[in-house]
Amino acid sequence: MTSLQLSAQEEAVERFLDAAARGDLVQVSTLLSHVPSLINRSGHSGWTALMLAARNGHCDVVEALLSHGCDKFSVNSSSQSAYDIATFWGHRHVSNLLGRTDDGCQRVLPGSDLRQQENYFSRETLDRLSAKRTDKVWLEDRRSDPDTVYLLFSNLSPVVSGPREDAGAELKLCRFRYEAVEDLLQKPATVLIFLGVEKRKKPSSSSSQTADGVQEPPAWFAINTDEDAAELLQRCREKSCCFPKTPDRDLLKLSEEEAGVVAQARSVLAWHSRYSFCPTCGSSTGLEDGGYKRSCRNSGCRSLKGVHNTCYPRVDPVVIMLVIHPDGNQCLLGRKKIFPVAMFSCLAGFIEPGETMEEAVRREVEEESGVKVGPVQYVSCQPWPMPSNLMIGCLAVAVSTAIKVDEDEIEEARWFSRQQVIDSFGGTRPAFTVPPRQTIAHQLIRHWIGMNSNL
Ligand code: ZN
Ligand code: MG
């Protein structure tokens, strides 16, 4: 491409963004009909046309961009989506438009105009087809299909590719075909789980094909193996492939789609790696149901009779909460010793047996900070595959304010003002740093800032 063509393209992007910011629907539509790829392009600080239209409350432009299929989940360099921006600037008609998930739901659940926050690790990229897990013939068939995708894990880290020298760059999961992993599937130490099939795009009304003769979408499997890691990498075509050494940092660099797949795969594989023997009698167990069940081999074992939860992958619920000061204008954040310098985050803790989510929030906050909590409200949740938590994000209102930290759990807890929190998202002299946007803590804090800002 010549530099002349390049600058013409940049100019088109600029004109497109400008039209969206001004609310010029005619020009937005004309430019899009000539160059459809403009739709998700961004300019200064990562602002897209949708964000600019949302900022200025141009409902008709937002509607047009959405109908052209623009990505409403993309974020600018301050991690704000178009919805965040519309909410922040008080354009309620625009935020309603961006937050709408399904028109019918509003009637069934009145008052639920709250947009369901999509957290990192939450996207359901594959259709899990759980009913197929017991269909051995079908699974066998899919395993050797040439279109089937395999993800390869060693020590619970997936093979990824990406520029090693650029710490901020996106990583991609390495996808293998049957012939590249065929030998591994024969080995007894290999754990294989069925993840699901790729979701079909909605069929267009013009192509009304019947189920007969239609090719099935590619199936995805994940493998965990204890083979030598360096040797495994030789199966890759690209030189840049590697196993992330620090999963809880590196796995935050995937796309939303791939993060969703990893959340599922890594949690199930981690369960297999820790629960090799029957928790009831200690006998060996066998994999069933496409990798979603381990059954005891001892025919006399109690775990084979009645209802038990030892055979299925576990999920551990964790409450994570932003505690708001009784004055409504400060929030409580704490830091653990292991946090990076100056980082403060929401308090969190495991739910105990026989405890409600609300009681877990009150107990954990009081244990860790000495602050007493009254009302608790659920906001959104996030699967966290290190190894298998479900982070349940809540807002909570404090009924006392004196802080006394439990130094075993956290080293400091503080009330931060709304302005200090806003500054931490991009101000010039932040009082502290917030966790990265991929964490639910970040999203809870952002949610609180957006709640009653009438700027
Ligand atoms: Zn047993
Ligand atoms: Mg705790």
PDB file of N, CA and C and ligand atoms in Angstrom, residues 348-350 363-364 367-368 409, ligand 2:
ATOM      1  N   ALA A 348     -12.390  -9.463  49.193  1.00  0.00           N
ATOM      2  CA  ALA A 348     -12.966 -10.689  48.641  1.00  0.00           C
ATOM      3  C   ALA A 348     -12.732 -11.850  49.574  1.00  0.00           C
ATOM      4  N   GLY A 349     -13.519 -12.893  49.436  1.00  0.00           N
ATOM      5  CA  GLY A 349     -13.303 -14.098  50.236  1.00  0.00           C
ATOM      6  C   GLY A 349     -14.228 -15.228  49.817  1.00  0.00           C
ATOM      7  N   PHE A 350     -13.864 -16.451  50.176  1.00  0.00           N
ATOM      8  CA  PHE A 350     -14.663 -17.627  49.822  1.00  0.00           C
ATOM      9  C   PHE A 350     -15.944 -17.682  50.635  1.00  0.00           C
ATOM     10  N   ARG A 363     -19.493 -10.985  56.581  1.00  0.00           N
ATOM     11  CA  ARG A 363     -18.463 -11.620  57.407  1.00  0.00           C
ATOM     12  C   ARG A 363     -17.067 -11.264  56.912  1.00  0.00           C
ATOM     13  N   GLU A 364     -16.836 -11.388  55.590  1.00  0.00           N
ATOM     14  CA  GLU A 364     -15.497 -11.138  55.049  1.00  0.00           C
ATOM     15  C   GLU A 364     -15.067  -9.686  55.260  1.00  0.00           C
ATOM     16  N   GLU A 367     -14.255  -9.201  58.958  1.00  0.00           N
ATOM     17  CA  GLU A 367     -13.020  -9.905  59.322  1.00  0.00           C
ATOM     18  C   GLU A 367     -11.787  -9.149  58.818  1.00  0.00           C
ATOM     19  N   GLU A 368     -11.849  -8.709  57.565  1.00  0.00           N
ATOM     20  CA  GLU A 368     -10.650  -8.137  56.933  1.00  0.00           C
ATOM     21  C   GLU A 368     -10.431  -6.667  57.275  1.00  0.00           C
ATOM     22  N   GLU A 409      -4.439 -11.108  56.342  1.00  0.00           N
ATOM     23  CA  GLU A 409      -5.060 -11.130  55.025  1.00  0.00           C
ATOM     24  C   GLU A 409      -4.679  -9.934  54.165  1.00  0.00           C
TER      25      GLU A 409
HETATM   26 MG    MG B   2     -10.933 -13.553  54.021  1.00  0.00          MG
END
